[in-house]
Structures are given as structure tokens and as C-alpha cells.
Amino acid sequence: MADRPSTPPRGGARPQPPMTPEQVRRMEEARLKAKALRAAADAAKPPPAPSRTTPASLKRAHSSISSSTAPPTLRDASKITQPTDPTLQPAKKFARDNYVEYDFSKMTDTKGGFLSKEDDPHNRAMRSGRREEEKEEKPAHMTLAEWERHQTIKKLRAARQGPFEPGISELDRNNGAKNGKGQCRECGSLEIDWKWEEIFGVSVCARCKETIPEKYSLLTKTEAREDYLLTDPELKDEDLLPHLSRPNPHKSSFHDMQLFLRFQVEDYAFSPRKWGSPENLDAEFEKRQTVSKSRKEKKFNSKLADLKKRTRVEAYKRSRLAAVAGEGGREAQFGDKVTRYGERHEHEWGRAVLDPESGMSKKTCVECGMEIEELEF
């Protein structure tokens, strides 16, 4: 069967004739020249910086994460060899070649910034009611036995007892007869209480203190203020009335108890500088009692008048409530709650009562008489 000629497609491009060998050679030479130019241009350009955004499908190269080529945004001080700003330098004691070591045994307690007795040992406001010798702490260089012996010697020295008690001799008796000191003012004994002589300036023995309590008994500050009508400034004046300080028996943290000698308090209270005589003191005491009693009665009468006034007002309000309730309402009685002007009424319901006719429970307000019905399921 003979081959039939093919009909070319309508409107389409005609097929190109095959390339000659000369055309193929020229095209290959142009491709090689372009490839050589591209290689020379790539060799002349600097290597590109690693991209910050790496596609998730690609793996980063080792050079991009190695320490030799760390990015400038890496916050690692060990990789920085030279600071960018020469004015920013670390402190000398915090440099890398120095090591900061704290010795806690040499640190002092600052008490949180508050002043203490150690800062000002002579300030009496820093002291509490207890005696300072009881609050002292044992030094580090002393043993417990040495510290107890030191405290015992300190107490004996303060009380002038034991080895610190002054000696007694016949010469002291002769000297005491001349100047009135060194022997008891009542019996003439040389065994006097040296602490009383140092504080009160009175030479008296222990036996006379017990046998004559009307002169040598001790008074507290409250007794001297209430019985002899002395003021606080007078009791605080140690030149006028010396006092003996003792720890407070009620609580050790309270202020020390002040004890005064009875005959010294009476001498000052009965002197012309104060009341003049015991009769004048009694008259002043009665006068103050009368004034205090009248003041209390006046205060009581004022409160009683106020109570009567409030009672009359409440009675008037109850009568007004009874008038408003009308004939069928319950009269107001004493003890009922009185509603003030503008106050909202709150119902106070009584016990539920079953109504036999309707079979429902009823509750009644004990104040206004309002009734409500309840249905129990």
C-alpha cells in the first residue's frame, strides 16, 4: 500500500528543519563561554552571609552554628574578646581574673538598720526594765565558770557585801560619833546597811529596819503618789527623793520598781515646801475626794437624763404606731421595735399554722400583722 501524503495541521507552525553541524558547533561554543563568565563572576564576589531564616526543609550547615563564626547577636560573654564600647569596663573587683569570697565570720550584724545598746551603751532609753547585768552576754574568751565567778564578784561589789564590805573598828566608832556617819542612827551599831547609806544617805542597821517599820519601810511610787499626793516630777527628782531600783515583780520586761524611804517621803510631804502638816494633807485628800465624787455624780446624772430623753422619744413613737394601726391593730408595747423615719420594714414571720378550711399553712408578721399562705409539696 502506497504511503499517502500527510496533510499539515491548520493554523499551526511548520516543523523546523534539522540543525546543521555548523549551527550545533556555534551553540556549544556560546554555552561554554557563558559558563566561564559565570564562574569568574562567582569567584570575584565575597561569600554570602548565612541567612537568619532557614527553611524548615533544609538543614543548617555546621559552619553556621560553630563558635568560630558566631553571629554578632549571640549573648555569650565568653565569645567576646574586645568590647564594642571602650568606656564600658567591668569593675576591678568583679573582673574575670578575681574571685569574690565572703567571710561570714567577719561580717557584723547591723540589726536591720536600727540602733541598739551596742551603738550607744550610755543611752538609758535603749535599756529595758531588766537590769543591765542580767542582760550581759558571756564573752567568747571566758569559760562558763569564769563568767559565773565574774558575775558573783560584780554583784557583791555593787551590794558592798562579802570581801567588799567596809571593815569595822573602834576608830570608826569614834569617828562616827563625831560626824554621825558609819554607825546606826538608832542603836549606834557599826553593822549598817552600806547600800542604803550609798543610795538614801541613811546609816541604819538591819535590825532597826525590821523593828521600826513606821520609819524605815519602803514605799512604791504608786503609794507615794496616792497616799501623800506627790507628783511625778517630784518623785523623779533623785536629789529631792532618792529611790532604790528593783526588778519589777509582775514582769521582768517592765520598768524597774522604784522604792522610796517612808520617813524621807513624810518629811518632804509634811514640810512647808509641800503640804505643811498632816492635817493639811488630810484636808487636801478630802477635798480631792469630794471633787472626784461630784464629778462622777454629774456624769451619772447626765447619762440618766439622756436615757430618760431617749425613753420618752421611743414611747412617743410607739404611741404613734398604735394610732396608725387603727382600731383593729395591736397596741404598741414596751420593748417593741420602733421603725425610724425612712427605714424599710422587714417582716418577722411567726410559726406556720395550718388552716383547716383551705388546707394551706399561714404565717403572720409579728410587727405589722401581714399574713401569707404557704403550700407544702
Coordinates of C-alpha atoms in Angstrom, one line a residue:
M1 CA 0.0 0.0 0.0
A2 CA 1.5 3.3 -1.1
D3 CA 2.2 5.9 1.5
R4 CA -0.4 8.8 1.4
P5 CA 1.0 12.3 1.8
S6 CA 0.2 13.8 5.3
T7 CA -1.8 16.9 5.5
P8 CA -0.1 19.7 7.6
P9 CA -2.2 20.9 10.6
R10 CA -4.3 24.0 10.1
G11 CA -3.1 27.2 11.8
G12 CA 0.0 25.5 13.4
A13 CA 3.7 26.2 13.0
R14 CA 5.5 24.3 10.4
P15 CA 8.2 21.9 11.7
Q16 CA 11.8 23.3 11.8
P17 CA 14.3 21.6 9.6
P18 CA 17.1 19.8 11.5
M19 CA 20.2 21.8 12.6
T20 CA 23.3 21.7 10.6
P21 CA 26.6 20.6 12.2
E22 CA 27.9 24.2 11.9
Q23 CA 25.0 25.5 14.0
V24 CA 25.5 22.9 16.7
R25 CA 29.2 23.9 17.0
R26 CA 28.4 27.6 17.4
M27 CA 25.7 26.9 20.1
E28 CA 28.1 24.8 22.1
E29 CA 30.9 27.4 22.0
A30 CA 28.4 30.1 23.3
R31 CA 27.3 27.9 26.1
L32 CA 30.9 27.3 27.3
K33 CA 31.8 31.0 27.1
A34 CA 28.7 31.9 29.3
K35 CA 29.6 29.2 31.8
A36 CA 33.2 30.5 32.1
L37 CA 32.0 34.1 32.6
R38 CA 29.6 33.0 35.4
A39 CA 32.3 31.1 37.2
A40 CA 34.7 34.1 37.0
A41 CA 31.9 36.4 38.4
D42 CA 31.2 34.0 41.3
A43 CA 34.8 33.8 42.2
A44 CA 35.1 37.6 42.4
K45 CA 32.1 38.0 44.8
P46 CA 32.5 37.6 48.7
P47 CA 30.9 34.7 50.3
P48 CA 27.3 35.5 51.3
A49 CA 26.3 35.8 55.0
P50 CA 24.2 32.9 56.4
S51 CA 20.5 33.6 56.2
R52 CA 18.6 34.1 59.5
T53 CA 15.5 32.4 58.2
T54 CA 16.3 28.9 57.2
P55 CA 13.6 26.8 55.5
A56 CA 12.3 24.0 57.7
S57 CA 13.1 21.5 54.9
L58 CA 16.9 22.4 54.9
K59 CA 19.4 21.5 57.5
R60 CA 21.8 24.2 58.7
A61 CA 25.4 23.9 57.9
H62 CA 27.9 23.2 60.7
S63 CA 29.7 26.5 60.0
S64 CA 26.6 28.5 60.8
I65 CA 26.4 27.2 64.4
S66 CA 30.1 26.7 65.2
S67 CA 31.9 29.0 67.7
S68 CA 34.4 30.2 65.1
T69 CA 31.8 32.0 63.1
A70 CA 29.4 33.1 65.9
P71 CA 26.8 35.7 64.8
P72 CA 27.1 39.2 66.4
T73 CA 23.8 38.8 68.2
L74 CA 25.0 35.9 70.3
R75 CA 24.7 36.9 74.0
D76 CA 27.7 34.9 75.2
A77 CA 30.3 37.0 77.1
S78 CA 33.0 34.3 76.8
K79 CA 33.0 34.7 73.0
I80 CA 33.6 38.5 73.2
T81 CA 37.3 39.3 73.0
Q82 CA 37.1 43.0 72.7
P83 CA 34.1 45.2 73.9
T84 CA 32.4 47.3 71.3
D85 CA 32.3 50.3 73.6
P86 CA 35.7 51.0 75.3
T87 CA 34.0 53.1 78.0
L88 CA 32.1 50.1 79.3
Q89 CA 34.5 48.2 81.5
P90 CA 33.8 45.9 84.5
A91 CA 34.8 46.8 88.0
K92 CA 38.2 45.7 89.1
K93 CA 37.0 43.6 92.0
F94 CA 34.5 41.9 89.6
A95 CA 36.9 41.2 86.8
R96 CA 37.2 37.7 85.4
D97 CA 40.6 37.1 86.9
N98 CA 39.4 37.9 90.5
Y99 CA 37.3 35.7 92.7
V100 CA 34.9 37.3 95.3
E101 CA 34.8 35.4 98.5
Y102 CA 32.7 36.4 101.5
D103 CA 33.9 35.6 105.0
F104 CA 30.7 35.3 107.1
S105 CA 32.7 35.1 110.3
K106 CA 33.9 38.7 109.9
M107 CA 30.5 40.1 108.9
T108 CA 28.7 42.3 111.5
D109 CA 25.0 42.2 112.4
T110 CA 23.5 45.7 111.6
K111 CA 20.3 44.9 113.4
G112 CA 18.3 45.8 110.3
G113 CA 19.5 49.4 110.4
F114 CA 18.0 50.1 113.9
L115 CA 20.0 51.5 116.8
S116 CA 20.9 49.2 119.6
K117 CA 22.6 49.3 123.0
E118 CA 25.9 48.4 121.4
D119 CA 25.8 51.6 119.3
D120 CA 25.1 53.8 122.3
P121 CA 25.8 52.0 125.6
H122 CA 25.3 55.1 127.7
N123 CA 21.8 55.9 126.4
R124 CA 19.3 54.9 129.1
A125 CA 16.4 55.0 126.5
M126 CA 18.0 51.9 124.9
R127 CA 17.6 49.9 128.1
S128 CA 14.6 47.9 129.1
G129 CA 13.2 47.3 132.6
R130 CA 15.6 44.5 133.5
R131 CA 19.0 45.3 135.0
E132 CA 21.9 45.5 132.6
E133 CA 24.0 43.0 134.4
E134 CA 21.3 40.3 133.8
K135 CA 21.3 41.0 130.1
E136 CA 25.1 40.8 129.6
E137 CA 26.4 38.0 127.4
K138 CA 29.4 35.9 128.2
P139 CA 32.5 36.9 126.2
A140 CA 34.0 34.4 123.9
H141 CA 37.4 34.2 125.7
M142 CA 35.9 33.3 129.1
T143 CA 34.7 29.9 130.2
L144 CA 31.3 29.4 131.9
A145 CA 32.9 29.0 135.4
E146 CA 34.9 32.2 134.9
W147 CA 31.8 34.1 133.8
E148 CA 29.8 33.0 136.8
R149 CA 32.6 34.0 139.1
H150 CA 32.8 37.4 137.4
Q151 CA 29.0 37.9 137.8
T152 CA 29.2 36.9 141.5
I153 CA 32.0 39.4 142.2
K154 CA 30.2 42.1 140.4
K155 CA 27.0 41.7 142.4
L156 CA 28.9 41.6 145.7
R157 CA 30.8 44.8 144.8
A158 CA 27.5 46.5 143.9
A159 CA 25.9 45.4 147.2
R160 CA 29.1 46.1 149.2
Q161 CA 28.9 42.6 150.7
G162 CA 31.4 39.8 151.4
P163 CA 35.0 40.9 150.7
F164 CA 33.8 44.3 149.5
E165 CA 32.1 45.2 152.8
P166 CA 33.9 48.0 154.6
G167 CA 35.8 46.9 157.7
I168 CA 34.7 47.7 161.3
S169 CA 37.0 49.0 164.0
E170 CA 36.8 51.1 167.2
L171 CA 38.3 54.0 165.4
D172 CA 35.2 54.1 163.1
R173 CA 33.0 54.2 166.2
N174 CA 34.9 57.3 167.5
N175 CA 34.9 59.0 164.1
G176 CA 31.2 58.1 163.6
A177 CA 30.3 59.7 167.0
K178 CA 31.9 63.0 165.7
N179 CA 30.4 63.2 162.2
G180 CA 27.3 61.0 162.7
K181 CA 28.3 58.5 159.9
G182 CA 29.5 54.9 160.0
Q183 CA 27.1 53.8 162.8
C184 CA 23.3 53.2 163.1
R185 CA 21.4 56.3 163.8
E186 CA 19.0 54.4 166.1
C187 CA 21.2 52.0 168.1
G188 CA 24.7 53.1 167.3
S189 CA 25.7 49.7 165.7
L190 CA 28.5 49.6 163.2
E191 CA 26.9 46.9 161.1
I192 CA 24.9 49.2 158.9
D193 CA 23.4 48.7 155.5
W194 CA 26.1 50.2 153.2
K195 CA 23.8 50.1 150.2
W196 CA 21.2 52.2 152.0
E197 CA 23.9 54.6 153.1
E198 CA 25.1 55.0 149.5
I199 CA 21.6 55.4 147.9
F200 CA 19.5 57.1 150.7
G201 CA 22.3 58.6 152.7
V202 CA 20.9 57.0 155.8
S203 CA 23.0 54.9 158.3
V204 CA 20.8 52.2 159.8
C205 CA 21.3 48.6 160.6
A206 CA 19.2 45.6 159.5
R207 CA 17.7 45.1 163.0
C208 CA 16.4 48.6 163.2
K209 CA 14.9 48.4 159.7
E210 CA 12.8 45.5 160.9
T211 CA 11.8 46.8 164.3
I212 CA 10.9 50.3 163.2
P213 CA 8.8 49.9 160.0
E214 CA 7.0 53.2 160.5
K215 CA 10.2 55.0 159.6
Y216 CA 12.3 52.6 157.5
S217 CA 9.7 50.7 155.4
L218 CA 9.8 51.2 151.7
L219 CA 7.0 52.7 149.6
T220 CA 6.3 52.2 146.0
K221 CA 5.9 55.0 143.6
T222 CA 2.1 54.4 143.4
E223 CA 1.8 54.5 147.2
A224 CA 3.8 57.8 147.4
R225 CA 1.7 59.4 144.7
E226 CA -1.7 58.3 146.0
D227 CA -1.2 58.4 149.8
Y228 CA 1.0 61.6 150.0
L229 CA -0.3 63.3 146.9
L230 CA 3.1 63.7 145.3
T231 CA 3.6 64.5 141.6
D232 CA 5.7 62.6 139.1
P233 CA 8.3 65.4 138.7
E234 CA 8.9 65.3 142.5
L235 CA 9.3 61.6 142.5
K236 CA 11.7 61.6 139.6
D237 CA 14.0 64.2 141.3
E238 CA 16.7 61.9 142.9
D239 CA 18.2 64.9 144.8
L240 CA 14.9 65.5 146.4
L241 CA 13.7 61.9 147.0
P242 CA 16.3 59.2 146.3
H243 CA 14.9 55.8 145.4
L244 CA 16.0 52.2 145.2
S245 CA 15.5 50.4 141.9
R246 CA 14.5 46.7 142.0
P247 CA 13.3 44.4 139.2
N248 CA 9.6 44.5 138.6
P249 CA 7.9 41.6 140.3
H250 CA 5.0 41.5 137.9
K251 CA 7.0 41.1 134.7
S252 CA 10.8 41.2 134.1
S253 CA 10.4 43.2 130.8
F254 CA 8.6 46.1 132.6
H255 CA 10.4 49.1 134.0
D256 CA 12.2 48.7 137.3
M257 CA 10.2 49.2 140.5
Q258 CA 11.1 52.4 142.4
L259 CA 11.1 52.2 146.2
F260 CA 11.2 55.3 148.5
L261 CA 12.1 55.5 152.2
R262 CA 9.0 56.3 154.2
F263 CA 10.4 58.9 156.6
Q264 CA 12.0 60.8 153.8
V265 CA 8.7 60.9 151.9
E266 CA 6.9 62.1 155.0
D267 CA 9.5 64.7 155.8
Y268 CA 9.0 66.3 152.4
A269 CA 5.2 65.9 152.3
F270 CA 4.8 67.5 155.8
S271 CA 7.3 70.2 155.2
P272 CA 6.3 73.8 154.3
R273 CA 7.5 73.1 150.7
K274 CA 4.6 70.8 150.1
W275 CA 1.5 70.5 152.5
G276 CA 2.9 71.8 155.7
S277 CA 1.4 69.3 158.1
P278 CA -0.5 66.0 158.2
E279 CA -3.8 68.0 158.8
N280 CA -3.3 69.9 155.6
L281 CA -2.6 66.7 153.7
D282 CA -5.8 65.2 155.1
A283 CA -7.8 68.3 154.1
E284 CA -6.4 68.2 150.6
F285 CA -7.2 64.5 150.3
E286 CA -10.8 65.1 151.4
K287 CA -11.1 68.0 149.0
R288 CA -10.0 65.9 146.1
Q289 CA -12.3 63.0 147.1
T290 CA -15.2 65.5 147.2
V291 CA -14.4 66.9 143.8
S292 CA -14.0 63.4 142.3
K293 CA -17.3 62.3 143.8
S294 CA -19.2 65.3 142.5
R295 CA -17.7 64.8 139.0
K296 CA -18.8 61.2 139.0
E297 CA -22.3 62.2 140.1
K298 CA -22.5 64.8 137.4
K299 CA -21.5 62.3 134.8
F300 CA -24.1 59.8 136.1
N301 CA -26.9 62.4 136.1
S302 CA -26.1 63.4 132.5
K303 CA -26.3 59.8 131.3
L304 CA -29.5 59.3 133.3
A305 CA -31.1 62.4 131.7
D306 CA -30.1 61.2 128.2
L307 CA -31.6 57.8 128.9
K308 CA -34.9 59.4 130.1
K309 CA -35.0 61.5 126.9
R310 CA -34.5 58.5 124.6
T311 CA -37.1 56.6 126.6
R312 CA -39.7 59.4 126.1
V313 CA -38.9 59.5 122.4
E314 CA -39.4 55.8 122.0
A315 CA -42.7 55.9 124.0
Y316 CA -43.9 58.7 121.7
K317 CA -43.0 56.7 118.6
R318 CA -44.8 53.6 119.9
S319 CA -47.9 55.7 120.6
R320 CA -47.8 57.0 117.0
L321 CA -47.5 53.5 115.7
A322 CA -50.6 52.5 117.7
A323 CA -52.5 55.4 116.3
V324 CA -51.6 54.5 112.7
A325 CA -52.5 50.9 113.3
G326 CA -56.2 51.9 113.8
E327 CA -58.8 50.3 115.9
G328 CA -58.2 46.8 114.7
G329 CA -54.4 47.0 115.1
R330 CA -52.4 45.8 118.1
E331 CA -51.3 48.5 120.5
A332 CA -47.6 49.2 120.8
Q333 CA -46.0 47.9 123.9
F334 CA -42.7 48.5 125.7
G335 CA -39.9 46.5 124.0
D336 CA -41.4 46.6 120.5
K337 CA -39.1 47.6 117.7
V338 CA -39.5 51.2 116.7
T339 CA -39.1 51.9 113.0
R340 CA -37.2 55.1 112.3
Y341 CA -38.0 57.6 109.6
G342 CA -37.0 56.3 106.2
E343 CA -36.2 52.9 107.4
R344 CA -37.5 49.9 105.4
H345 CA -39.7 47.5 107.3
E346 CA -38.6 43.9 107.4
H347 CA -41.2 41.2 108.2
E348 CA -40.6 38.9 111.1
W349 CA -42.7 35.8 110.4
G350 CA -44.0 33.6 113.2
R351 CA -44.7 29.9 113.2
A352 CA -46.7 28.4 110.3
V353 CA -50.3 27.5 111.3
L354 CA -52.4 25.0 109.2
D355 CA -55.7 26.5 108.0
P356 CA -58.3 23.6 108.2
E357 CA -60.6 25.3 105.6
S358 CA -58.1 25.8 102.8
G359 CA -55.6 23.2 103.9
M360 CA -52.7 25.6 103.5
S361 CA -50.2 26.9 106.0
K362 CA -50.3 30.6 107.1
K363 CA -47.6 32.8 108.6
T364 CA -48.3 36.2 110.2
C365 CA -45.8 39.0 110.7
V366 CA -45.4 39.8 114.4
E367 CA -45.0 43.5 113.8
C368 CA -47.4 44.6 111.0
G369 CA -49.8 41.6 111.1
M370 CA -49.5 40.7 107.4
E371 CA -50.5 37.1 106.5
I372 CA -49.1 34.9 103.8
E373 CA -50.1 31.4 102.7
E374 CA -47.6 28.6 102.0
L375 CA -48.2 25.5 100.1
E376 CA -46.1 22.5 101.0
F377 CA -45.3 19.9 98.4

